[in-house]
Short mmCIF file of C-alpha atoms in Angstrom, two decimals:
data_model
loop_
_atom_site.label_atom_id
_atom_site.label_comp_id
_atom_site.label_asym_id
_atom_site.label_seq_id
_atom_site.Cartn_x
_atom_site.Cartn_y
_atom_site.Cartn_z
CA UNK A 1 -0.80 19.53 -6.27
CA UNK A 2 2.14 17.30 -5.70
CA UNK A 3 3.15 15.42 -2.63
CA UNK A 4 2.47 12.32 -0.89
CA UNK A 5 -0.77 11.21 -0.37
CA UNK A 6 -2.90 9.19 2.07
CA UNK A 7 -6.52 6.79 1.57
CA UNK A 8 -7.40 4.35 4.15
CA UNK A 9 -10.58 1.81 1.31
CA UNK A 10 -11.90 -1.12 0.51
CA UNK A 11 -10.78 -3.34 -1.48
CA UNK A 12 -10.81 -7.21 -2.48
CA UNK A 13 -8.53 -9.13 -1.69
CA UNK A 14 -8.06 -10.88 -4.94
CA UNK A 15 -7.36 -7.73 -6.48
CA UNK A 16 -4.59 -7.13 -4.11
CA UNK A 17 -3.55 -10.23 -4.53
CA UNK A 18 -3.41 -9.84 -8.24
CA UNK A 19 -1.01 -6.35 -8.25
CA UNK A 20 2.63 -6.65 -8.51
CA UNK A 21 5.95 -4.89 -7.36
CA UNK A 22 6.60 -2.53 -10.73
CA UNK A 23 3.03 -3.66 -12.84
CA UNK A 24 0.70 -0.34 -13.39
CA UNK A 25 -2.96 0.22 -12.72
CA UNK A 26 -5.76 2.94 -13.61
CA UNK A 27 -8.34 3.56 -11.20
CA UNK A 28 -11.68 3.90 -12.25
CA UNK A 29 -13.16 6.46 -9.79
CA UNK A 30 -12.36 9.25 -8.10
CA UNK A 31 -10.42 8.97 -4.95
CA UNK A 32 -10.04 10.97 -2.20
CA UNK A 33 -7.08 11.30 -0.56
CA UNK A 34 -5.41 13.63 2.13
CA UNK A 35 -2.24 15.22 2.66
CA UNK A 36 -1.89 14.23 5.98
CA UNK A 37 -1.46 10.95 6.80
CA UNK A 38 -3.53 11.08 10.26
CA UNK A 39 -6.71 11.66 8.74
CA UNK A 40 -6.19 8.98 6.47
CA UNK A 41 -5.18 6.33 9.07
CA UNK A 42 -8.73 7.65 11.59
CA UNK A 43 -10.48 6.65 8.59
CA UNK A 44 -8.72 3.17 7.96
CA UNK A 45 -8.65 3.11 12.53
CA UNK A 46 -12.91 4.10 12.16
CA UNK A 47 -14.33 1.43 9.90
CA UNK A 48 -13.95 -2.29 10.33
CA UNK A 49 -14.29 -3.59 6.37
CA UNK A 50 -11.42 -1.12 5.02
CA UNK A 51 -9.07 -2.95 4.81
CA UNK A 52 -5.69 -1.00 2.41
CA UNK A 53 -4.22 1.71 2.92
CA UNK A 54 -2.37 3.63 0.21
CA UNK A 55 0.32 5.99 -0.14
CA UNK A 56 0.79 7.43 -3.14
CA UNK A 57 3.44 10.18 -4.64
CA UNK A 58 0.79 12.40 -6.67
CA UNK A 59 2.11 14.56 -9.31
CA UNK A 60 0.14 16.85 -11.45
CA UNK A 61 -3.16 15.19 -12.41
CA UNK A 62 -5.17 15.46 -9.43
CA UNK A 63 -6.74 18.33 -8.02
CA UNK A 64 -6.29 19.76 -4.83
CA UNK A 65 -8.92 21.40 -2.98
CA UNK A 66 -7.47 21.93 0.11
CA UNK A 67 -9.13 25.38 0.36
CA UNK A 68 -11.78 26.06 3.54
CA UNK A 69 -14.84 26.98 1.83
CA UNK A 70 -14.84 23.79 -0.36
CA UNK A 71 -13.83 21.48 1.99
CA UNK A 72 -15.15 22.69 6.09
CA UNK A 73 -14.07 19.79 7.60
CA UNK A 74 -10.72 20.19 6.77
CA UNK A 75 -8.92 17.35 5.33
CA UNK A 76 -6.48 18.85 3.50
CA UNK A 77 -8.03 16.46 0.82
CA UNK A 78 -6.21 16.16 -2.57
CA UNK A 79 -9.07 14.26 -5.86
CA UNK A 80 -7.70 12.10 -7.83
CA UNK A 81 -9.94 11.31 -11.30
CA UNK A 82 -11.13 8.10 -12.68
CA UNK A 83 -8.51 6.82 -15.12
CA UNK A 84 -5.06 8.46 -13.52
CA UNK A 85 -2.70 5.13 -13.95
CA UNK A 86 0.06 4.33 -11.22
CA UNK A 87 3.17 2.08 -10.56
CA UNK A 88 2.89 -0.46 -7.55
CA UNK A 89 5.85 0.45 -6.39
CA UNK A 90 5.11 -1.13 -3.04
CA UNK A 91 2.83 -3.63 -1.66
CA UNK A 92 2.73 -5.92 1.76
CA UNK A 93 0.23 -5.80 4.71
CA UNK A 94 0.48 -5.82 8.14
CA UNK A 95 -1.72 -6.59 11.94
CA UNK A 96 -2.52 -2.83 12.11
CA UNK A 97 -5.37 -1.54 13.94
CA UNK A 98 -6.49 -4.52 15.58
CA UNK A 99 -7.24 -6.18 12.05
CA UNK A 100 -4.96 -7.31 8.57
CA UNK A 101 -4.20 -4.09 5.98
CA UNK A 102 -2.16 -3.99 2.85
CA UNK A 103 0.41 -1.53 2.13
CA UNK A 104 -0.01 -0.76 -0.93
CA UNK A 105 2.42 2.82 -2.31
CA UNK A 106 1.84 3.93 -5.80
CA UNK A 107 3.43 6.25 -8.00
CA UNK A 108 1.23 8.32 -10.43
CA UNK A 109 2.29 7.87 -14.22
CA UNK A 110 0.63 12.03 -15.04
CA UNK A 111 -0.44 9.57 -18.36
CA UNK A 112 -4.09 11.98 -18.10
CA UNK A 113 -4.40 13.37 -21.35
CA UNK A 114 -5.99 9.80 -22.67
CA UNK A 115 -8.96 10.88 -21.41
CA UNK A 116 -10.47 13.86 -23.23
CA UNK A 117 -14.11 14.53 -25.25
CA UNK A 118 -15.08 17.93 -26.20
CA UNK A 119 -16.23 21.93 -23.73
CA UNK A 120 -19.32 23.35 -24.80
CA UNK A 121 -16.33 25.52 -27.49
CA UNK A 122 -16.08 22.33 -29.73
CA UNK A 123 -12.67 22.11 -28.29
CA UNK A 124 -11.32 19.10 -27.30
CA UNK A 125 -10.08 18.98 -23.46
CA UNK A 126 -8.65 16.37 -21.42
CA UNK A 127 -10.49 15.10 -18.06
CA UNK A 128 -7.85 16.66 -15.32
CA UNK A 129 -7.87 20.57 -17.04
CA UNK A 130 -11.70 20.15 -17.18
CA UNK A 131 -12.86 19.15 -13.45
CA UNK A 132 -9.93 21.72 -12.60
CA UNK A 133 -11.85 25.29 -14.06
CA UNK A 134 -15.08 23.58 -12.74
CA UNK A 135 -13.55 23.53 -8.84
CA UNK A 136 -12.16 26.66 -10.30
CA UNK A 137 -16.00 28.19 -11.66
CA UNK A 138 -17.56 26.63 -8.08
CA UNK A 139 -14.64 28.94 -5.78
CA UNK A 140 -15.65 32.14 -8.48
CA UNK A 141 -19.51 31.70 -6.88
CA UNK A 142 -18.58 30.71 -3.30
CA UNK A 143 -16.47 34.03 -3.22
CA UNK A 144 -19.08 35.81 -4.40
CA UNK A 145 -21.72 34.42 -2.56
CA UNK A 146 -19.54 34.70 0.12
CA UNK A 147 -18.89 39.10 -0.47
CA UNK A 148 -22.49 39.62 -1.22
CA UNK A 149 -23.79 38.39 2.29
#
């Protein structure tokens, strides 16, 4: 997937204040994002503890799981893998949804190949490829299961 994705989340305010425009950052967990800004805004509105709204230009190191079979809630989800590198383009705060929130605009840098491991064939494979293969296998299994019903 290539395009804008959105995420409502909770971030430690000390971490947010350390982010500077032009700096780089790496996520250390999976990020569930949406291609639909309204879905991310709804998550922000519904949860009082969420204090950050991330807008990201994703370029390649993610998994688009926008399949009704895999995501029955139709959240137009794009899963960003751990250890994806981003550049902070903009960061500012607003009073919105009855609370102070931070808007963080990121660009994915695409430096994903530094995280790799060996697969069952003893070949090195990067994390992005590994998870894309897992999603493809899961989708095939679901398709096969639905055909057998």
